[in-house]
Amino acid sequence: MGKLLRFELRKILRSKAFYVCVAISIGFLILTLVTAKVANDALEAIGQPTLTLSGVFFAKSAISNASIGMISAIFIAIYVCEDFTSGTMKTIIAKGNDRTKVYFSKYIISVSAVIIWSILSVLVAFLIGTAMYGNNEALKDNVAVIIIGQLLGVLAYHSLYFMISYSFTKVGASIALNLLGPLGVNLLLNFGDTLIKSDSFKLTDYWIDGIVGNFTASTTNNKLIISGMILLVVYCAATAIGGWLIARRKEI
Amino acid sequence: MEYIVETKDLTKKFPNKLAVDHVSMHIARGDIYGFIGKNGAGKTTTMKLLLGLLRPTSGEMSLFGSTKLDEGRIKIGSLIEEPGLYKNSDAIENMKRFAILNGGDVNEINEILDLVGLSGASRRKVREYSLGMKQRLGIAISLLGHPDLLILDEPINGLDPAGIKEIRDTILKLNKEKGVSFLISSHILDELAKITTRYGIINDGRLVEEIEADVLNERCQTNLKISVDNVNKAESILKENNLLNRYEINDHELVMFDHYEEAAKINELLVKGGVKVNGLSHSDMAFEDYFIERIGR
């Protein structure tokens, strides 16, 4: 397993796709920061109440502002499928490497990369936000819970994208499914909510987007936060195991 | 005899095709095993089964005398279908990545690249390589970690004549100097015939025959072509002397499948009988004929 991890690590460190995705993501984040300032200045100019901007404010929303969910859908598809489309997976398996170890070494390295990418986004947002607006102590409540919750959301999406990409092994199909699949689930659940018409129970509260959204909402209670975190861990585990079950039977 | 690859009734069934049908194959240490068959005969599928890329439907396999297949596969280098390469990286980077898995240091990498004739292009991106260069890099990667057996699927596809010769020389050198065994499939029978020590002929998923190269050569060379001015007269002279049993007549040519060792005597009889002999030669086309005969086309 050590050799496979070193192999995957070398690959990701030399992957242009990874650096391009991270750069785009940070670019989006900085654009959001600038847009927020322009919007706030415009509100101030017409005498309207403005948002209380600060480093912490941007750190809390960094993961969604950096579009990590969307961009990682593309990156994971490229990273996972490359070995199948280029034929290198044949060389790896033919050398007697166990499929389970190959799957999890790829999983561990890619999930580490996405976590580092997410933390980097939070740090960039915090540092630039603080430099531009200073800090507001009042916004510091729940910051750790919100960021950890969002990171769990990123992990859940990573596992889902990883499973989809490992199943389809084609870059184009995987990108399309990674982007459209979760969106489709969201739409279906929204449709379900409109049929249920309940204020106390919403299907979307149990899907990754809804759970992550609840973490940042000021009205969310602790019970919903804890159940959301547990559910995200379940999503992570279920999709990682699902992907593994597919990988270990996969013929190349 | 100890076999490094042995299969018994190896079978692979896809939903709509029986690709490999009860194949029992034997490769001994030191063999250069030529695996012959037309397109879709089951060569690549058999190789993939040996390498664990596909799961057999039934049957048994052993590698290096053991049924612990993944342990055996560590000693195997392979090149199946197209070479698996990271196209946005250069040859050195590709080699370094696979050296982590297969073993091998910088010196070995340089030595192997030199061996396959890629040391001058080792810093060029693989996507800029020609098909032949990619093929050679694929072979280079398969050589990492000093494998005891190389499984090469159509390794000379896309190579120019010089490239084919380089690969042939490399295979022979590795076989003779380092004792590396080979399982090679190829459509280019003449090329295969130059290096193979043992053949396996597969057709419609069934291993039709395994035959030593010496035996095959013997069978194929019992074929004497005599070019004469009067083929009917030659035929009657040889029949009178009980020298013509299995034969064919093609225009002015008499092809004999026995008594080929008596070429001098045959020549003398024909000349004495007034037949002008324009040429006497052993045919080297019989290998292809033999192959076609065995696959029943």
PDB file of N, CA, C and O in Angstrom, chain A residues 159-217:
ATOM      1  N   SER A 159     -16.491  11.541  -2.150  1.00  0.00           N
ATOM      2  CA  SER A 159     -16.739  10.088  -2.204  1.00  0.00           C
ATOM      3  C   SER A 159     -17.735   9.739  -3.302  1.00  0.00           C
ATOM      4  O   SER A 159     -17.579   8.735  -3.995  1.00  0.00           O
ATOM      5  N   LEU A 160     -18.746  10.592  -3.427  1.00  0.00           N
ATOM      6  CA  LEU A 160     -19.759  10.353  -4.459  1.00  0.00           C
ATOM      7  C   LEU A 160     -19.135  10.479  -5.857  1.00  0.00           C
ATOM      8  O   LEU A 160     -19.310   9.600  -6.718  1.00  0.00           O
ATOM      9  N   TYR A 161     -18.375  11.554  -6.055  1.00  0.00           N
ATOM     10  CA  TYR A 161     -17.722  11.759  -7.358  1.00  0.00           C
ATOM     11  C   TYR A 161     -16.747  10.618  -7.647  1.00  0.00           C
ATOM     12  O   TYR A 161     -16.627  10.156  -8.783  1.00  0.00           O
ATOM     13  N   PHE A 162     -16.046  10.196  -6.609  1.00  0.00           N
ATOM     14  CA  PHE A 162     -15.050   9.135  -6.763  1.00  0.00           C
ATOM     15  C   PHE A 162     -15.727   7.834  -7.200  1.00  0.00           C
ATOM     16  O   PHE A 162     -15.249   7.150  -8.104  1.00  0.00           O
ATOM     17  N   MET A 163     -16.848   7.543  -6.554  1.00  0.00           N
ATOM     18  CA  MET A 163     -17.584   6.312  -6.900  1.00  0.00           C
ATOM     19  C   MET A 163     -18.083   6.387  -8.353  1.00  0.00           C
ATOM     20  O   MET A 163     -17.918   5.432  -9.123  1.00  0.00           O
ATOM     21  N   ILE A 164     -18.655   7.528  -8.711  1.00  0.00           N
ATOM     22  CA  ILE A 164     -19.186   7.686 -10.077  1.00  0.00           C
ATOM     23  C   ILE A 164     -18.044   7.552 -11.098  1.00  0.00           C
ATOM     24  O   ILE A 164     -18.144   6.804 -12.075  1.00  0.00           O
ATOM     25  N   SER A 165     -16.944   8.239 -10.843  1.00  0.00           N
ATOM     26  CA  SER A 165     -15.819   8.229 -11.799  1.00  0.00           C
ATOM     27  C   SER A 165     -15.210   6.841 -11.922  1.00  0.00           C
ATOM     28  O   SER A 165     -14.865   6.400 -13.019  1.00  0.00           O
ATOM     29  N   TYR A 166     -15.077   6.138 -10.808  1.00  0.00           N
ATOM     30  CA  TYR A 166     -14.497   4.795 -10.832  1.00  0.00           C
ATOM     31  C   TYR A 166     -15.418   3.810 -11.554  1.00  0.00           C
ATOM     32  O   TYR A 166     -14.975   2.825 -12.126  1.00  0.00           O
ATOM     33  N   SER A 167     -16.721   4.106 -11.498  1.00  0.00           N
ATOM     34  CA  SER A 167     -17.677   3.215 -12.167  1.00  0.00           C
ATOM     35  C   SER A 167     -17.683   3.441 -13.666  1.00  0.00           C
ATOM     36  O   SER A 167     -17.754   2.492 -14.439  1.00  0.00           O
ATOM     37  N   PHE A 168     -17.619   4.704 -14.075  1.00  0.00           N
ATOM     38  CA  PHE A 168     -17.768   5.002 -15.506  1.00  0.00           C
ATOM     39  C   PHE A 168     -16.438   5.024 -16.252  1.00  0.00           C
ATOM     40  O   PHE A 168     -16.398   4.717 -17.433  1.00  0.00           O
ATOM     41  N   THR A 169     -15.386   5.422 -15.569  1.00  0.00           N
ATOM     42  CA  THR A 169     -14.005   5.408 -16.090  1.00  0.00           C
ATOM     43  C   THR A 169     -13.769   6.252 -17.355  1.00  0.00           C
ATOM     44  O   THR A 169     -12.705   6.187 -17.941  1.00  0.00           O
ATOM     45  N   LYS A 170     -14.773   6.984 -17.777  1.00  0.00           N
ATOM     46  CA  LYS A 170     -14.596   7.879 -18.926  1.00  0.00           C
ATOM     47  C   LYS A 170     -14.729   9.314 -18.416  1.00  0.00           C
ATOM     48  O   LYS A 170     -15.700   9.638 -17.711  1.00  0.00           O
ATOM     49  N   VAL A 171     -13.767  10.160 -18.792  1.00  0.00           N
ATOM     50  CA  VAL A 171     -13.708  11.510 -18.217  1.00  0.00           C
ATOM     51  C   VAL A 171     -14.991  12.298 -18.490  1.00  0.00           C
ATOM     52  O   VAL A 171     -15.604  12.844 -17.563  1.00  0.00           O
ATOM     53  N   GLY A 172     -15.410  12.325 -19.742  1.00  0.00           N
ATOM     54  CA  GLY A 172     -16.574  13.127 -20.121  1.00  0.00           C
ATOM     55  C   GLY A 172     -17.826  12.696 -19.385  1.00  0.00           C
ATOM     56  O   GLY A 172     -18.531  13.521 -18.782  1.00  0.00           O
ATOM     57  N   ALA A 173     -18.099  11.402 -19.416  1.00  0.00           N
ATOM     58  CA  ALA A 173     -19.304  10.873 -18.761  1.00  0.00           C
ATOM     59  C   ALA A 173     -19.245  11.128 -17.259  1.00  0.00           C
ATOM     60  O   ALA A 173     -20.264  11.486 -16.638  1.00  0.00           O
ATOM     61  N   SER A 174     -18.067  10.983 -16.683  1.00  0.00           N
ATOM     62  CA  SER A 174     -17.937  11.170 -15.237  1.00  0.00           C
ATOM     63  C   SER A 174     -18.151  12.626 -14.847  1.00  0.00           C
ATOM     64  O   SER A 174     -18.842  12.911 -13.858  1.00  0.00           O
ATOM     65  N   ILE A 175     -17.577  13.544 -15.631  1.00  0.00           N
ATOM     66  CA  ILE A 175     -17.786  14.976 -15.321  1.00  0.00           C
ATOM     67  C   ILE A 175     -19.277  15.303 -15.398  1.00  0.00           C
ATOM     68  O   ILE A 175     -19.846  15.926 -14.502  1.00  0.00           O
ATOM     69  N   ALA A 176     -19.912  14.837 -16.473  1.00  0.00           N
ATOM     70  CA  ALA A 176     -21.339  15.130 -16.657  1.00  0.00           C
ATOM     71  C   ALA A 176     -22.155  14.577 -15.490  1.00  0.00           C
ATOM     72  O   ALA A 176     -22.999  15.274 -14.913  1.00  0.00           O
ATOM     73  N   LEU A 177     -21.888  13.335 -15.121  1.00  0.00           N
ATOM     74  CA  LEU A 177     -22.662  12.724 -14.030  1.00  0.00           C
ATOM     75  C   LEU A 177     -22.341  13.341 -12.674  1.00  0.00           C
ATOM     76  O   LEU A 177     -23.232  13.505 -11.840  1.00  0.00           O
ATOM     77  N   ASN A 178     -21.064  13.669 -12.467  1.00  0.00           N
ATOM     78  CA  ASN A 178     -20.691  14.301 -11.191  1.00  0.00           C
ATOM     79  C   ASN A 178     -21.397  15.641 -11.013  1.00  0.00           C
ATOM     80  O   ASN A 178     -21.793  16.004  -9.908  1.00  0.00           O
ATOM     81  N   LEU A 179     -21.539  16.372 -12.131  1.00  0.00           N
ATOM     82  CA  LEU A 179     -22.171  17.690 -12.038  1.00  0.00           C
ATOM     83  C   LEU A 179     -23.693  17.587 -12.013  1.00  0.00           C
ATOM     84  O   LEU A 179     -24.359  18.258 -11.232  1.00  0.00           O
ATOM     85  N   LEU A 180     -24.215  16.733 -12.873  1.00  0.00           N
ATOM     86  CA  LEU A 180     -25.672  16.693 -13.025  1.00  0.00           C
ATOM     87  C   LEU A 180     -26.354  15.753 -12.028  1.00  0.00           C
ATOM     88  O   LEU A 180     -27.506  15.989 -11.657  1.00  0.00           O
ATOM     89  N   GLY A 181     -25.651  14.709 -11.613  1.00  0.00           N
ATOM     90  CA  GLY A 181     -26.256  13.734 -10.685  1.00  0.00           C
ATOM     91  C   GLY A 181     -26.752  14.367  -9.401  1.00  0.00           C
ATOM     92  O   GLY A 181     -27.960  14.304  -9.097  1.00  0.00           O
ATOM     93  N   PRO A 182     -25.867  15.016  -8.632  1.00  0.00           N
ATOM     94  CA  PRO A 182     -26.313  15.635  -7.381  1.00  0.00           C
ATOM     95  C   PRO A 182     -27.381  16.705  -7.611  1.00  0.00           C
ATOM     96  O   PRO A 182     -28.316  16.852  -6.828  1.00  0.00           O
ATOM     97  N   LEU A 183     -27.249  17.418  -8.739  1.00  0.00           N
ATOM     98  CA  LEU A 183     -28.252  18.452  -9.076  1.00  0.00           C
ATOM     99  C   LEU A 183     -29.613  17.797  -9.294  1.00  0.00           C
ATOM    100  O   LEU A 183     -30.647  18.282  -8.825  1.00  0.00           O
ATOM    101  N   GLY A 184     -29.599  16.677  -9.989  1.00  0.00           N
ATOM    102  CA  GLY A 184     -30.832  15.929 -10.256  1.00  0.00           C
ATOM    103  C   GLY A 184     -31.464  15.441  -8.963  1.00  0.00           C
ATOM    104  O   GLY A 184     -32.694  15.553  -8.781  1.00  0.00           O
ATOM    105  N   VAL A 185     -30.644  14.944  -8.061  1.00  0.00           N
ATOM    106  CA  VAL A 185     -31.165  14.467  -6.769  1.00  0.00           C
ATOM    107  C   VAL A 185     -31.819  15.634  -6.032  1.00  0.00           C
ATOM    108  O   VAL A 185     -32.926  15.521  -5.489  1.00  0.00           O
ATOM    109  N   ASN A 186     -31.120  16.783  -6.044  1.00  0.00           N
ATOM    110  CA  ASN A 186     -31.645  17.976  -5.383  1.00  0.00           C
ATOM    111  C   ASN A 186     -33.007  18.381  -5.939  1.00  0.00           C
ATOM    112  O   ASN A 186     -33.941  18.697  -5.187  1.00  0.00           O
ATOM    113  N   LEU A 187     -33.110  18.367  -7.259  1.00  0.00           N
ATOM    114  CA  LEU A 187     -34.374  18.744  -7.905  1.00  0.00           C
ATOM    115  C   LEU A 187     -35.493  17.790  -7.519  1.00  0.00           C
ATOM    116  O   LEU A 187     -36.609  18.203  -7.217  1.00  0.00           O
ATOM    117  N   LEU A 188     -35.155  16.490  -7.515  1.00  0.00           N
ATOM    118  CA  LEU A 188     -36.172  15.491  -7.150  1.00  0.00           C
ATOM    119  C   LEU A 188     -36.644  15.672  -5.714  1.00  0.00           C
ATOM    120  O   LEU A 188     -37.845  15.578  -5.420  1.00  0.00           O
ATOM    121  N   LEU A 189     -35.675  15.938  -4.827  1.00  0.00           N
ATOM    122  CA  LEU A 189     -36.035  16.115  -3.418  1.00  0.00           C
ATOM    123  C   LEU A 189     -36.863  17.383  -3.230  1.00  0.00           C
ATOM    124  O   LEU A 189     -37.815  17.407  -2.441  1.00  0.00           O
ATOM    125  N   ASN A 190     -36.491  18.430  -3.973  1.00  0.00           N
ATOM    126  CA  ASN A 190     -37.295  19.666  -3.922  1.00  0.00           C
ATOM    127  C   ASN A 190     -38.718  19.411  -4.373  1.00  0.00           C
ATOM    128  O   ASN A 190     -39.682  19.901  -3.775  1.00  0.00           O
ATOM    129  N   PHE A 191     -38.802  18.614  -5.428  1.00  0.00           N
ATOM    130  CA  PHE A 191     -40.137  18.256  -5.945  1.00  0.00           C
ATOM    131  C   PHE A 191     -40.911  17.475  -4.878  1.00  0.00           C
ATOM    132  O   PHE A 191     -42.096  17.726  -4.644  1.00  0.00           O
ATOM    133  N   GLY A 192     -40.191  16.558  -4.212  1.00  0.00           N
ATOM    134  CA  GLY A 192     -40.807  15.785  -3.127  1.00  0.00           C
ATOM    135  C   GLY A 192     -41.297  16.699  -2.020  1.00  0.00           C
ATOM    136  O   GLY A 192     -42.400  16.520  -1.486  1.00  0.00           O
ATOM    137  N   ASP A 193     -40.491  17.719  -1.676  1.00  0.00           N
ATOM    138  CA  ASP A 193     -40.870  18.661  -0.613  1.00  0.00           C
ATOM    139  C   ASP A 193     -42.135  19.432  -0.973  1.00  0.00           C
ATOM    140  O   ASP A 193     -42.974  19.703  -0.106  1.00  0.00           O
ATOM    141  N   THR A 194     -42.249  19.783  -2.246  1.00  0.00           N
ATOM    142  CA  THR A 194     -43.463  20.527  -2.650  1.00  0.00           C
ATOM    143  C   THR A 194     -44.707  19.642  -2.540  1.00  0.00           C
ATOM    144  O   THR A 194     -45.800  20.117  -2.293  1.00  0.00           O
ATOM    145  N   LEU A 195     -44.504  18.322  -2.699  1.00  0.00           N
ATOM    146  CA  LEU A 195     -45.648  17.405  -2.568  1.00  0.00           C
ATOM    147  C   LEU A 195     -45.996  17.167  -1.096  1.00  0.00           C
ATOM    148  O   LEU A 195     -47.168  17.090  -0.727  1.00  0.00           O
ATOM    149  N   ILE A 196     -44.949  17.073  -0.265  1.00  0.00           N
ATOM    150  CA  ILE A 196     -45.171  16.794   1.163  1.00  0.00           C
ATOM    151  C   ILE A 196     -45.802  18.000   1.874  1.00  0.00           C
ATOM    152  O   ILE A 196     -46.655  17.852   2.744  1.00  0.00           O
ATOM    153  N   LYS A 197     -45.370  19.193   1.493  1.00  0.00           N
ATOM    154  CA  LYS A 197     -45.884  20.448   2.064  1.00  0.00           C
ATOM    155  C   LYS A 197     -45.804  20.469   3.586  1.00  0.00           C
ATOM    156  O   LYS A 197     -46.803  20.712   4.273  1.00  0.00           O
ATOM    157  N   SER A 198     -44.624  20.121   4.132  1.00  0.00           N
ATOM    158  CA  SER A 198     -44.470  20.147   5.590  1.00  0.00           C
ATOM    159  C   SER A 198     -43.400  21.158   5.968  1.00  0.00           C
ATOM    160  O   SER A 198     -42.364  21.240   5.305  1.00  0.00           O
ATOM    161  N   ASP A 199     -43.642  21.927   7.029  1.00  0.00           N
ATOM    162  CA  ASP A 199     -42.641  22.892   7.496  1.00  0.00           C
ATOM    163  C   ASP A 199     -41.607  22.226   8.394  1.00  0.00           C
ATOM    164  O   ASP A 199     -40.459  22.661   8.473  1.00  0.00           O
ATOM    165  N   SER A 200     -42.028  21.154   9.073  1.00  0.00           N
ATOM    166  CA  SER A 200     -41.129  20.512  10.049  1.00  0.00           C
ATOM    167  C   SER A 200     -40.244  19.429   9.425  1.00  0.00           C
ATOM    168  O   SER A 200     -39.222  19.065   9.976  1.00  0.00           O
ATOM    169  N   PHE A 201     -40.647  18.906   8.276  1.00  0.00           N
ATOM    170  CA  PHE A 201     -39.850  17.852   7.635  1.00  0.00           C
ATOM    171  C   PHE A 201     -39.606  18.178   6.163  1.00  0.00           C
ATOM    172  O   PHE A 201     -40.555  18.402   5.401  1.00  0.00           O
ATOM    173  N   LYS A 202     -38.350  18.233   5.827  1.00  0.00           N
ATOM    174  CA  LYS A 202     -38.012  18.498   4.419  1.00  0.00           C
ATOM    175  C   LYS A 202     -37.007  17.450   3.936  1.00  0.00           C
ATOM    176  O   LYS A 202     -35.998  17.200   4.605  1.00  0.00           O
ATOM    177  N   LEU A 203     -37.308  16.853   2.814  1.00  0.00           N
ATOM    178  CA  LEU A 203     -36.394  15.841   2.248  1.00  0.00           C
ATOM    179  C   LEU A 203     -35.020  16.443   1.962  1.00  0.00           C
ATOM    180  O   LEU A 203     -33.991  15.803   2.163  1.00  0.00           O
ATOM    181  N   THR A 204     -35.014  17.688   1.506  1.00  0.00           N
ATOM    182  CA  THR A 204     -33.739  18.329   1.134  1.00  0.00           C
ATOM    183  C   THR A 204     -32.811  18.516   2.333  1.00  0.00           C
ATOM    184  O   THR A 204     -31.597  18.671   2.149  1.00  0.00           O
ATOM    185  N   ASP A 205     -33.376  18.492   3.547  1.00  0.00           N
ATOM    186  CA  ASP A 205     -32.532  18.601   4.744  1.00  0.00           C
ATOM    187  C   ASP A 205     -31.636  17.377   4.912  1.00  0.00           C
ATOM    188  O   ASP A 205     -30.710  17.386   5.723  1.00  0.00           O
ATOM    189  N   TYR A 206     -31.941  16.309   4.173  1.00  0.00           N
ATOM    190  CA  TYR A 206     -31.189  15.057   4.341  1.00  0.00           C
ATOM    191  C   TYR A 206     -30.256  14.773   3.153  1.00  0.00           C
ATOM    192  O   TYR A 206     -29.668  13.727   3.067  1.00  0.00           O
ATOM    193  N   TRP A 207     -30.160  15.706   2.240  1.00  0.00           N
ATOM    194  CA  TRP A 207     -29.237  15.573   1.120  1.00  0.00           C
ATOM    195  C   TRP A 207     -28.050  16.519   1.364  1.00  0.00           C
ATOM    196  O   TRP A 207     -28.187  17.505   2.089  1.00  0.00           O
ATOM    197  N   ILE A 208     -26.911  16.203   0.795  1.00  0.00           N
ATOM    198  CA  ILE A 208     -25.649  16.894   1.115  1.00  0.00           C
ATOM    199  C   ILE A 208     -25.791  18.423   1.044  1.00  0.00           C
ATOM    200  O   ILE A 208     -25.412  19.126   1.989  1.00  0.00           O
ATOM    201  N   ASP A 209     -26.382  18.929  -0.039  1.00  0.00           N
ATOM    202  CA  ASP A 209     -26.528  20.383  -0.198  1.00  0.00           C
ATOM    203  C   ASP A 209     -27.328  20.993   0.941  1.00  0.00           C
ATOM    204  O   ASP A 209     -26.957  22.028   1.504  1.00  0.00           O
ATOM    205  N   GLY A 210     -28.448  20.326   1.274  1.00  0.00           N
ATOM    206  CA  GLY A 210     -29.333  20.817   2.330  1.00  0.00           C
ATOM    207  C   GLY A 210     -28.642  20.810   3.682  1.00  0.00           C
ATOM    208  O   GLY A 210     -28.744  21.779   4.456  1.00  0.00           O
ATOM    209  N   ILE A 211     -27.914  19.739   3.930  1.00  0.00           N
ATOM    210  CA  ILE A 211     -27.226  19.618   5.230  1.00  0.00           C
ATOM    211  C   ILE A 211     -26.182  20.725   5.369  1.00  0.00           C
ATOM    212  O   ILE A 211     -26.127  21.426   6.382  1.00  0.00           O
ATOM    213  N   VAL A 212     -25.379  20.914   4.330  1.00  0.00           N
ATOM    214  CA  VAL A 212     -24.329  21.931   4.375  1.00  0.00           C
ATOM    215  C   VAL A 212     -24.955  23.320   4.492  1.00  0.00           C
ATOM    216  O   VAL A 212     -24.480  24.179   5.251  1.00  0.00           O
ATOM    217  N   GLY A 213     -26.049  23.527   3.786  1.00  0.00           N
ATOM    218  CA  GLY A 213     -26.769  24.801   3.860  1.00  0.00           C
ATOM    219  C   GLY A 213     -27.249  25.068   5.283  1.00  0.00           C
ATOM    220  O   GLY A 213     -27.176  26.195   5.783  1.00  0.00           O
ATOM    221  N   ASN A 214     -27.721  24.022   5.956  1.00  0.00           N
ATOM    222  CA  ASN A 214     -28.215  24.167   7.329  1.00  0.00           C
ATOM    223  C   ASN A 214     -27.121  24.588   8.308  1.00  0.00           C
ATOM    224  O   ASN A 214     -27.383  25.273   9.284  1.00  0.00           O
ATOM    225  N   PHE A 215     -25.887  24.115   8.010  1.00  0.00           N
ATOM    226  CA  PHE A 215     -24.782  24.480   8.914  1.00  0.00           C
ATOM    227  C   PHE A 215     -24.570  25.993   8.963  1.00  0.00           C
ATOM    228  O   PHE A 215     -24.203  26.542   9.984  1.00  0.00           O
ATOM    229  N   THR A 216     -24.746  26.641   7.827  1.00  0.00           N
ATOM    230  CA  THR A 216     -24.478  28.087   7.761  1.00  0.00           C
ATOM    231  C   THR A 216     -25.702  28.928   8.136  1.00  0.00           C
ATOM    232  O   THR A 216     -25.562  30.116   8.408  1.00  0.00           O
ATOM    233  N   ALA A 217     -26.897  28.303   8.165  1.00  0.00           N
ATOM    234  CA  ALA A 217     -28.102  29.072   8.493  1.00  0.00           C
ATOM    235  C   ALA A 217     -28.130  29.384   9.998  1.00  0.00           C
ATOM    236  O   ALA A 217     -27.841  28.514  10.822  1.00  0.00           O
TER     237      ALA A 217
END
